[in-house]
Coordinates of C-alpha atoms in Angstrom, one line a residue:
Chain O
M1 CA 38.6 43.9 17.5
I2 CA 39.7 41.0 15.4
E3 CA 39.5 40.6 11.7
F4 CA 38.5 37.3 10.2
H5 CA 39.8 35.6 7.0
L6 CA 38.9 32.4 5.3
D7 CA 41.1 29.8 3.7
G8 CA 39.2 28.3 0.8
R9 CA 41.5 25.3 0.4
S10 CA 42.0 24.3 4.1
G11 CA 39.1 21.8 4.0
V12 CA 38.0 23.1 7.4
A13 CA 34.4 24.3 7.4
P14 CA 34.1 28.1 7.3
Y15 CA 32.2 28.4 10.6
M16 CA 34.9 26.3 12.2
Q17 CA 37.7 28.5 10.8
L18 CA 36.0 31.5 12.5
I19 CA 35.8 29.6 15.8
Q20 CA 39.5 28.7 15.5
Q21 CA 40.5 32.3 14.8
V22 CA 38.6 33.5 17.9
R23 CA 40.2 30.8 20.1
Q24 CA 43.6 31.6 18.6
A25 CA 43.2 35.3 19.3
L26 CA 42.2 34.5 22.9
R27 CA 45.2 32.3 23.4
L28 CA 47.5 34.9 22.0
G29 CA 45.9 37.6 24.1
L30 CA 44.7 39.5 21.0
L31 CA 41.2 39.3 22.4
R32 CA 40.5 39.9 26.1
E33 CA 37.5 39.6 28.3
G34 CA 35.0 42.4 27.5
D35 CA 36.2 42.9 23.9
R36 CA 33.5 43.1 21.3
L37 CA 33.5 40.7 18.3
P38 CA 32.7 42.3 15.0
T39 CA 29.0 42.3 14.1
I40 CA 27.7 39.7 11.7
K41 CA 27.1 42.4 9.1
D42 CA 30.7 43.6 9.5
V43 CA 32.1 40.1 9.1
V44 CA 30.1 39.2 6.0
A45 CA 30.7 42.6 4.4
K46 CA 34.4 42.0 4.9
V47 CA 34.8 38.3 4.2
A48 CA 31.9 37.8 1.7
I49 CA 30.4 34.8 3.5
N50 CA 26.9 33.7 4.5
P51 CA 25.6 35.5 7.6
N52 CA 24.3 32.1 9.0
T53 CA 27.9 30.9 9.0
V54 CA 29.0 33.7 11.3
L55 CA 25.8 33.2 13.4
K56 CA 26.7 29.5 13.8
A57 CA 30.3 30.2 14.8
Y58 CA 29.1 32.8 17.4
R59 CA 26.5 30.5 18.8
E60 CA 29.1 27.7 19.2
L61 CA 31.5 30.1 20.9
E62 CA 28.6 31.2 23.2
Y63 CA 27.8 27.5 23.9
E64 CA 31.5 27.0 24.9
G65 CA 31.2 30.0 27.2
L66 CA 33.8 32.0 25.5
V67 CA 31.5 34.8 24.4
T68 CA 28.2 36.3 25.5
A69 CA 25.7 37.8 23.1
R70 CA 23.9 40.9 24.4
P71 CA 21.0 41.4 22.1
G72 CA 21.1 44.8 20.3
V73 CA 24.5 45.5 21.7
G74 CA 26.9 42.9 20.3
T75 CA 28.9 39.8 21.1
F76 CA 31.5 40.1 23.8
V77 CA 34.4 38.0 25.0
A78 CA 33.4 36.3 28.3
R79 CA 36.7 34.8 29.3
T80 CA 40.2 34.2 28.1
L81 CA 41.9 31.0 27.1
N82 CA 45.1 31.8 29.0
E83 CA 44.5 29.6 32.1
E84 CA 46.9 27.0 30.8
A85 CA 49.6 29.7 30.1
G86 CA 51.7 28.4 32.9
A87 CA 51.8 25.0 31.3
V88 CA 52.5 26.2 27.8
E89 CA 56.0 27.5 28.3
P90 CA 57.7 24.4 29.7
L91 CA 55.9 22.3 27.0
R92 CA 57.3 24.6 24.3
V93 CA 60.8 24.2 25.7
E94 CA 60.5 20.4 25.6
L95 CA 59.0 20.5 22.1
R96 CA 61.9 22.6 20.9
A97 CA 64.4 20.2 22.3
W98 CA 62.6 17.4 20.5
L99 CA 62.6 19.3 17.3
R100 CA 66.3 19.9 17.6
R101 CA 66.8 16.2 18.0
A102 CA 64.6 15.4 14.9
Q103 CA 66.7 17.9 12.9
A104 CA 69.9 16.4 14.2
A105 CA 68.7 13.0 13.1
G106 CA 68.4 14.3 9.5
L107 CA 64.6 14.7 9.2
D108 CA 63.6 17.4 6.8
P109 CA 60.7 19.8 7.8
E110 CA 58.1 17.9 5.9
S111 CA 59.0 14.6 7.6
I112 CA 59.0 16.2 11.0
E113 CA 55.5 17.7 10.4
A114 CA 54.3 14.3 9.1
L115 CA 55.7 12.5 12.1
F116 CA 54.2 15.0 14.5
A117 CA 50.8 14.9 12.8
T118 CA 50.4 11.2 12.6
T119 CA 51.6 10.6 16.1
F120 CA 49.3 13.3 17.4
R121 CA 46.3 11.7 15.6
I122 CA 47.1 8.3 17.0
Q123 CA 47.5 9.8 20.5
L124 CA 44.1 11.5 20.1
Q125 CA 42.4 8.3 19.0
E126 CA 43.9 6.3 21.8
S127 CA 43.0 8.8 24.5
A128 CA 39.4 9.3 23.1
Chain A
M1 CA 7.3 35.4 7.3
T2 CA 6.2 32.8 4.8
E3 CA 7.0 29.2 5.7
V4 CA 8.4 28.3 2.3
V5 CA 10.2 30.7 -0.1
L6 CA 9.8 28.6 -3.2
Q7 CA 7.8 25.5 -3.8
A8 CA 7.8 23.7 -7.1
D9 CA 5.8 20.5 -7.9
G10 CA 6.4 18.7 -11.2
L11 CA 7.4 22.1 -12.7
T12 CA 8.1 21.7 -16.4
K13 CA 8.9 24.2 -19.2
R14 CA 9.0 23.2 -22.9
Y15 CA 9.7 25.3 -25.9
G16 CA 8.1 23.3 -28.7
R17 CA 9.7 19.9 -28.4
R18 CA 12.7 21.1 -26.5
V19 CA 12.5 20.5 -22.7
A20 CA 14.1 23.4 -20.8
L21 CA 13.0 22.2 -17.3
A22 CA 11.6 18.8 -16.5
D23 CA 9.6 17.7 -13.5
C24 CA 11.2 20.0 -11.0
T25 CA 10.2 19.5 -7.4
L26 CA 11.6 21.9 -4.7
D27 CA 10.9 23.1 -1.2
I28 CA 13.1 26.0 -0.2
P29 CA 12.9 27.2 3.4
P30 CA 13.1 30.9 4.2
G31 CA 16.2 32.8 5.2
R32 CA 18.6 30.8 3.0
V33 CA 21.1 31.9 0.4
V34 CA 20.5 29.3 -2.3
G35 CA 23.1 28.5 -4.9
L36 CA 21.6 27.2 -8.2
V37 CA 24.5 25.4 -9.9
G38 CA 24.8 23.6 -13.2
P39 CA 26.5 23.9 -16.6
N40 CA 25.4 26.5 -19.2
G41 CA 22.2 25.4 -20.8
A42 CA 21.1 23.2 -17.8
G43 CA 17.9 25.2 -17.3
K44 CA 19.0 27.6 -14.5
T45 CA 17.7 30.7 -16.2
T46 CA 14.4 29.0 -17.1
L47 CA 13.8 28.1 -13.4
L48 CA 14.6 31.6 -12.2
Q49 CA 12.4 33.2 -14.9
L50 CA 9.6 30.9 -13.9
A51 CA 10.1 32.0 -10.3
V52 CA 9.8 35.7 -11.1
G53 CA 6.9 35.2 -13.5
M54 CA 8.7 36.1 -16.7
L55 CA 7.8 32.6 -18.0
T56 CA 4.8 30.5 -17.3
P57 CA 5.0 26.7 -16.7
T58 CA 4.0 24.2 -19.4
A59 CA 3.1 21.8 -16.7
G60 CA 3.3 21.6 -12.9
R61 CA 3.1 24.3 -10.3
I62 CA 5.4 26.9 -8.7
T63 CA 4.6 29.1 -5.7
V64 CA 6.9 31.9 -4.5
L65 CA 6.4 33.3 -1.0
G66 CA 3.0 31.8 -1.0
G67 CA 1.8 33.4 -4.3
R68 CA 1.9 32.8 -8.0
P69 CA 4.9 34.4 -9.6
G70 CA 4.2 37.7 -11.3
D71 CA 0.6 37.7 -10.1
G72 CA -0.1 41.4 -9.4
P73 CA 1.8 44.3 -7.8
A74 CA 2.0 42.8 -4.3
Q75 CA 3.7 39.7 -5.6
L76 CA 6.1 41.7 -7.8
A77 CA 7.0 43.9 -4.8
K78 CA 8.1 40.8 -2.8
V79 CA 10.7 39.6 -5.3
G80 CA 13.8 41.5 -6.5
F81 CA 15.4 40.2 -9.7
V82 CA 18.7 40.8 -11.3
A83 CA 18.8 39.3 -14.8
Q84 CA 21.9 37.9 -16.4
D85 CA 24.6 40.5 -17.3
A86 CA 23.0 43.0 -14.9
P87 CA 21.0 45.0 -17.5
T88 CA 21.1 48.8 -17.1
Y89 CA 20.2 51.6 -19.4
A90 CA 23.4 52.9 -20.9
N91 CA 22.1 56.4 -21.6
L92 CA 20.6 56.9 -18.2
S93 CA 22.7 58.2 -15.2
V94 CA 22.9 56.4 -11.9
K95 CA 20.5 59.0 -10.4
D96 CA 18.0 58.4 -13.3
H97 CA 18.1 54.7 -12.5
L98 CA 17.2 55.4 -8.9
R99 CA 14.5 57.8 -10.0
F100 CA 13.1 55.1 -12.3
G101 CA 13.2 52.6 -9.4
A102 CA 11.4 55.0 -7.1
R103 CA 8.6 55.6 -9.7
T104 CA 8.0 52.0 -10.5
N105 CA 8.3 50.4 -7.0
P106 CA 5.8 51.3 -4.2
S107 CA 8.1 49.8 -1.6
W108 CA 11.2 51.7 -2.8
D109 CA 13.6 52.7 0.0
Q110 CA 15.4 55.8 -1.3
A111 CA 17.6 56.1 1.8
L112 CA 18.9 52.6 1.3
A113 CA 19.6 53.2 -2.4
D114 CA 21.4 56.5 -1.7
A115 CA 23.5 54.9 1.1
R116 CA 24.5 52.1 -1.2
I117 CA 25.5 54.3 -4.1
A118 CA 27.6 56.5 -1.7
E119 CA 29.2 53.4 -0.1
L120 CA 30.2 52.2 -3.5
G121 CA 31.6 55.5 -4.4
L122 CA 29.5 55.8 -7.6
D123 CA 29.0 59.3 -9.1
P124 CA 25.2 59.8 -9.3
S125 CA 25.5 61.8 -12.5
Q126 CA 27.6 59.1 -14.3
K127 CA 25.9 57.4 -17.3
A128 CA 25.4 53.7 -16.7
G129 CA 27.1 53.0 -20.1
R130 CA 30.4 54.5 -18.7
L131 CA 30.5 52.4 -15.6
S132 CA 32.7 49.4 -15.2
G133 CA 31.2 45.9 -15.3
G134 CA 31.5 45.6 -11.6
Q135 CA 29.9 49.0 -11.0
R136 CA 27.0 48.1 -13.4
A137 CA 26.4 44.9 -11.5
Q138 CA 26.4 46.9 -8.2
L139 CA 23.9 49.4 -9.7
A140 CA 21.6 46.5 -10.8
L141 CA 21.9 45.0 -7.3
T142 CA 21.1 48.4 -5.7
M143 CA 17.9 48.6 -7.9
A144 CA 16.8 45.2 -6.8
V145 CA 17.5 45.6 -3.0
A146 CA 16.1 49.1 -2.7
K147 CA 12.6 47.8 -3.3
R148 CA 13.1 45.8 -0.1
P149 CA 12.1 42.4 -1.4
E150 CA 11.6 39.4 0.8
L151 CA 13.4 37.3 -1.9
L152 CA 16.2 38.3 -4.1
I153 CA 16.8 36.3 -7.3
L154 CA 20.0 36.8 -9.2
D155 CA 20.9 35.1 -12.5
E156 CA 24.6 34.5 -12.9
P157 CA 25.4 37.8 -11.1
V158 CA 29.1 37.5 -11.1
A159 CA 29.8 35.5 -14.3
S160 CA 31.2 38.4 -16.3
L161 CA 33.1 40.1 -13.4
D162 CA 36.8 40.0 -12.5
P163 CA 37.8 38.4 -9.2
I164 CA 37.9 41.7 -7.3
A165 CA 34.6 42.8 -8.6
R166 CA 33.2 39.4 -7.8
R167 CA 34.3 39.6 -4.2
E168 CA 33.0 43.2 -3.9
F169 CA 29.7 42.1 -5.2
M170 CA 29.3 39.2 -2.9
R171 CA 30.4 41.3 0.1
G172 CA 27.6 43.8 -0.7
L173 CA 25.1 41.0 -1.2
M174 CA 25.9 39.3 2.0
A175 CA 25.9 42.6 4.0
H176 CA 22.4 43.2 2.7
T177 CA 21.3 39.7 3.5
A178 CA 22.6 40.0 7.0
E179 CA 20.9 43.3 7.6
H180 CA 17.5 42.7 6.0
R181 CA 17.2 39.0 6.5
S182 CA 16.0 38.4 3.0
S183 CA 16.2 35.1 1.2
V184 CA 18.4 34.9 -1.9
I185 CA 18.6 32.6 -4.8
L186 CA 21.6 33.0 -7.1
S187 CA 22.8 30.9 -10.0
S188 CA 26.3 30.2 -11.2
H189 CA 28.1 27.6 -13.4
L190 CA 31.0 27.7 -10.9
V191 CA 30.8 26.1 -7.5
S192 CA 33.6 28.4 -6.3
D193 CA 31.4 31.4 -6.6
L194 CA 28.8 29.9 -4.3
E195 CA 30.9 28.0 -1.7
R196 CA 31.3 30.7 0.8
V197 CA 28.0 32.5 0.4
C198 CA 25.4 29.8 0.1
D199 CA 23.9 27.5 2.8
Y200 CA 21.6 25.7 0.4
V201 CA 22.4 24.2 -3.0
I202 CA 20.4 23.0 -6.0
V203 CA 22.3 21.0 -8.7
L204 CA 20.6 21.2 -12.1
T205 CA 21.8 19.4 -15.2
D206 CA 20.1 18.5 -18.4
S207 CA 16.9 20.3 -17.3
R208 CA 16.6 18.2 -14.1
V209 CA 17.2 18.8 -10.4
R210 CA 19.9 16.2 -9.4
V211 CA 20.1 17.1 -5.7
A212 CA 18.9 19.9 -3.5
G213 CA 19.3 20.6 0.2
D214 CA 21.1 22.4 3.1
I215 CA 24.8 22.3 2.4
D216 CA 25.6 21.3 6.0
E217 CA 23.3 18.3 5.7
L218 CA 24.6 17.3 2.3
M219 CA 28.2 17.6 3.4
G220 CA 27.4 15.5 6.5
S221 CA 25.8 12.7 4.4
H222 CA 28.3 12.3 1.5
Y223 CA 31.6 10.6 1.7
R224 CA 34.4 9.4 -0.5
L225 CA 35.2 5.7 0.1
T226 CA 38.3 4.0 -1.2
G227 CA 39.3 0.4 -0.8
A228 CA 40.1 -2.9 -2.5
R229 CA 38.1 -3.3 -5.7
R230 CA 34.5 -4.2 -5.1
D231 CA 31.1 -3.7 -6.7
A232 CA 28.7 -0.9 -5.7
A233 CA 26.3 -3.6 -4.6
D234 CA 28.8 -4.6 -1.9
L235 CA 28.8 -1.2 -0.2
P236 CA 27.8 -1.0 3.4
A237 CA 24.0 -0.9 4.0
G238 CA 22.5 2.5 3.6
A239 CA 25.2 3.8 1.3
E240 CA 24.0 4.8 -2.2
A241 CA 26.7 5.2 -4.8
I242 CA 26.6 8.5 -6.6
E243 CA 29.8 8.0 -8.5
H244 CA 32.2 5.2 -8.8
S245 CA 35.5 4.5 -10.5
H246 CA 37.7 1.4 -10.5
T247 CA 41.2 0.4 -11.2
E248 CA 42.4 -3.2 -11.4
R249 CA 42.8 -3.3 -7.6
Q250 CA 41.1 -0.2 -6.2
S251 CA 37.6 1.2 -6.1
T252 CA 36.6 4.7 -5.3
F253 CA 33.0 5.7 -4.5
I254 CA 31.2 8.9 -3.7
V255 CA 28.2 7.8 -1.6
R256 CA 25.3 9.3 0.1
S257 CA 24.6 7.8 3.4
L258 CA 22.5 9.1 6.3
V259 CA 24.4 7.0 8.8
P260 CA 28.2 7.2 9.3
V261 CA 30.0 4.6 7.2
E262 CA 31.8 2.2 9.5
D263 CA 33.6 -0.4 7.4
P264 CA 37.2 -1.0 8.4
S265 CA 38.1 -2.1 4.9
L266 CA 37.2 1.3 3.5
T267 CA 39.0 4.6 3.9
V268 CA 36.3 7.2 4.6
E269 CA 36.9 10.9 3.6
Q270 CA 34.9 14.0 3.8
L271 CA 34.1 15.8 0.5
T272 CA 34.4 19.4 -0.5
L273 CA 31.2 21.0 -1.9
E274 CA 32.9 21.0 -5.3
D275 CA 33.5 17.3 -5.2
L276 CA 29.9 16.7 -4.2
V277 CA 28.4 18.9 -6.9
L278 CA 30.8 17.4 -9.5
A279 CA 29.7 13.8 -8.5
Y280 CA 26.1 14.7 -9.2
L281 CA 27.0 16.5 -12.4
S282 CA 29.1 13.6 -13.8
R283 CA 26.5 11.1 -12.7
S284 CA 24.0 12.6 -15.1
V285 CA 26.6 12.8 -17.8
A286 CA 27.4 9.1 -17.3
A287 CA 23.7 8.2 -17.4
H288 CA 23.1 10.1 -20.7
R289 CA 26.3 9.5 -22.5
P290 CA 28.1 6.4 -21.1
E291 CA 30.8 6.7 -23.7
L292 CA 32.0 9.9 -22.1
E293 CA 32.6 8.4 -18.7
T294 CA 36.1 7.2 -19.4
A295 CA 37.0 10.5 -21.1
R296 CA 36.4 12.5 -18.0

């Protein structure tokens, strides 16, 4: 079972934060196929958010095929997000090599983050 | 279930010459958690008291769950109300409060009341006067939800509570809403109290409704635009300026636009709910007291 939290200052809509936390838990293997997600009542009683926000997040996850809702029973994880796990490790090695070069070139952490974020955005725009 | 939770048409309340609520028109769909936000003295309490029937309109019409507010026992049973500062009887125990609730409400759910009191860890024999502010608020909420209302109305429920008690209160309120599918209207002068829990917002200032609607729709139709200095008249078609400020070279607008703003000479940003509410609040201030605009 995972526990949700909300970052009030992130600028990301609350329902999207819940979705991202489920996806992240799936990637990290904290959630596996067949696991039950907390009920809507449990989530709102813990995080103090609108029930419709949780419902919206769960519906979206269902639409993506990541979870299945069984009425009266609960919402269950339908598949994991680990398929690309084989690709992740080599990419991480390359990224770390790149980060070492950035540090060696004298960039401070903030500059590295900014460089990554802006390049990533441009890349996304161009490939869209 | 009723189609509309609260409908107001030209709703107006005057005390002598003073206008407390002017020409208020609303259409609130069911199943929402509605945040009524505005500064102190804006007319929030007046609107809520009209909705529960504690006040009668000077002009206009208000319908709550299809009936006239306060019109007979059936109407009263449908609406739960927690007045400002969560009034309780200091000399009565928690148990006495529940007994009083059971006697005065035909739809009283004793099991729900008992379960809530146990969950909160309140001692039933404790006098209400000896409870903390947060516990008193929870007791008042318990009294209101145990009558199993279709609509719960709360006037500034967390204003006097510390941050932990606030969070606890909202958790309890949301858990109830999730379980019983009731509609909720709660007021606050702080957007931060409402941001997480509400999906519908009404902004009220100077006795008038400035904007009302589903938060997702409002968030999706308001933007902050920045760019080289220009007049509001030169904004892209369909964009209505809610707020604008200018320096010698730059202009910043908060606009409402039902279509995405696509103007390469403008930087378009999403707003937070707080930005959006503040834009409507300061617009009414600017309209009434133009000399204050620069001071803000």
